[in-house]
PDB file of C-alpha atoms in Angstrom:
ATOM      1  CA  MET A 296     205.886  80.736  36.446  1.00  0.00           C
ATOM      2  CA  THR A 297     205.821  77.274  34.914  1.00  0.00           C
ATOM      3  CA  THR A 298     203.668  76.052  37.814  1.00  0.00           C
ATOM      4  CA  ILE A 299     201.012  78.652  37.063  1.00  0.00           C
ATOM      5  CA  ALA A 300     201.102  77.818  33.356  1.00  0.00           C
ATOM      6  CA  ARG A 301     200.762  74.103  34.107  1.00  0.00           C
ATOM      7  CA  ARG A 302     197.793  74.674  36.410  1.00  0.00           C
ATOM      8  CA  LEU A 303     196.075  76.940  33.891  1.00  0.00           C
ATOM      9  CA  THR A 304     196.616  74.311  31.203  1.00  0.00           C
ATOM     10  CA  ILE A 305     194.995  71.637  33.369  1.00  0.00           C
ATOM     11  CA  VAL A 306     192.036  73.887  34.183  1.00  0.00           C
ATOM     12  CA  THR A 307     191.624  74.776  30.504  1.00  0.00           C
ATOM     13  CA  LEU A 308     191.639  71.118  29.492  1.00  0.00           C
ATOM     14  CA  MET A 309     189.025  70.294  32.143  1.00  0.00           C
ATOM     15  CA  MET A 310     186.820  73.145  30.927  1.00  0.00           C
ATOM     16  CA  THR A 311     187.184  71.906  27.342  1.00  0.00           C
ATOM     17  CA  VAL A 312     186.084  68.394  28.280  1.00  0.00           C
ATOM     18  CA  PHE A 313     183.084  69.780  30.159  1.00  0.00           C
ATOM     19  CA  ALA A 314     182.111  72.057  27.262  1.00  0.00           C
ATOM     20  CA  LEU A 315     182.343  69.252  24.708  1.00  0.00           C
ATOM     21  CA  SER A 316     180.257  66.888  26.831  1.00  0.00           C
ATOM     22  CA  PHE A 317     177.647  69.600  27.394  1.00  0.00           C
ATOM     23  CA  ALA A 318     177.528  70.342  23.662  1.00  0.00           C
ATOM     24  CA  ALA A 319     177.040  66.651  22.897  1.00  0.00           C
ATOM     25  CA  LEU A 320     174.152  66.537  25.357  1.00  0.00           C
ATOM     26  CA  ALA A 321     172.583  69.642  23.819  1.00  0.00           C
ATOM     27  CA  VAL A 322     172.800  68.196  20.301  1.00  0.00           C
ATOM     28  CA  HIS A 323     171.162  64.882  21.304  1.00  0.00           C
ATOM     29  CA  PRO A 324     168.695  65.732  24.093  1.00  0.00           C
ATOM     30  CA  SER A 325     166.577  62.642  23.391  1.00  0.00           C
ATOM     31  CA  LYS A 326     169.240  60.331  24.814  1.00  0.00           C
ATOM     32  CA  ARG A 327     168.197  60.822  28.404  1.00  0.00           C
ATOM     33  CA  PRO A 328     168.316  58.019  30.944  1.00  0.00           C
ATOM     34  CA  LEU A 329     164.669  58.718  31.772  1.00  0.00           C
ATOM     35  CA  GLY A 330     162.235  57.134  29.360  1.00  0.00           C
ATOM     36  CA  PHE A 331     159.487  59.748  29.232  1.00  0.00           C
ATOM     37  CA  ASN A 332     158.959  62.931  27.297  1.00  0.00           C
ATOM     38  CA  ILE A 333     158.407  66.028  29.433  1.00  0.00           C
ATOM     39  CA  SER A 334     157.673  68.413  26.562  1.00  0.00           C
ATOM     40  CA  THR A 335     154.406  66.831  25.383  1.00  0.00           C
ATOM     41  CA  GLY A 336     151.485  68.797  26.681  1.00  0.00           C
ATOM     42  CA  GLY A 337     148.683  68.017  24.227  1.00  0.00           C
ATOM     43  CA  LEU A 338     145.109  67.390  25.253  1.00  0.00           C
ATOM     44  CA  CYS A 339     143.796  63.845  25.418  1.00  0.00           C
ATOM     45  CA  VAL A 340     140.460  63.445  23.630  1.00  0.00           C
ATOM     46  CA  TYR A 341     140.061  59.736  24.357  1.00  0.00           C
ATOM     47  CA  SER A 342     141.653  58.832  27.660  1.00  0.00           C
ATOM     48  CA  ASN A 343     141.546  55.076  27.055  1.00  0.00           C
ATOM     49  CA  SER A 344     143.621  55.266  23.864  1.00  0.00           C
ATOM     50  CA  GLY A 345     147.279  54.313  24.067  1.00  0.00           C
ATOM     51  CA  GLU A 346     148.490  57.638  22.678  1.00  0.00           C
ATOM     52  CA  CYS A 347     147.727  59.775  25.735  1.00  0.00           C
ATOM     53  CA  VAL A 348     150.859  60.931  27.499  1.00  0.00           C
ATOM     54  CA  ALA A 349     150.788  62.184  31.058  1.00  0.00           C
ATOM     55  CA  THR A 350     152.635  65.460  31.543  1.00  0.00           C
ATOM     56  CA  LEU A 351     154.705  66.311  34.562  1.00  0.00           C
TER      57      LEU A 351
END
């Protein structure tokens, strides 16, 4: 019985670490390794201005 309790404790701790890391990523979504913003979908009036962002 102690073996089952030990294994469940290890699995619970692993799930806790995963949940906390996922929550930290959800709170700060702008800290992505990729340097572009996918959510910008505005129209570009002047295409030669530096503020136009290409959408994926």
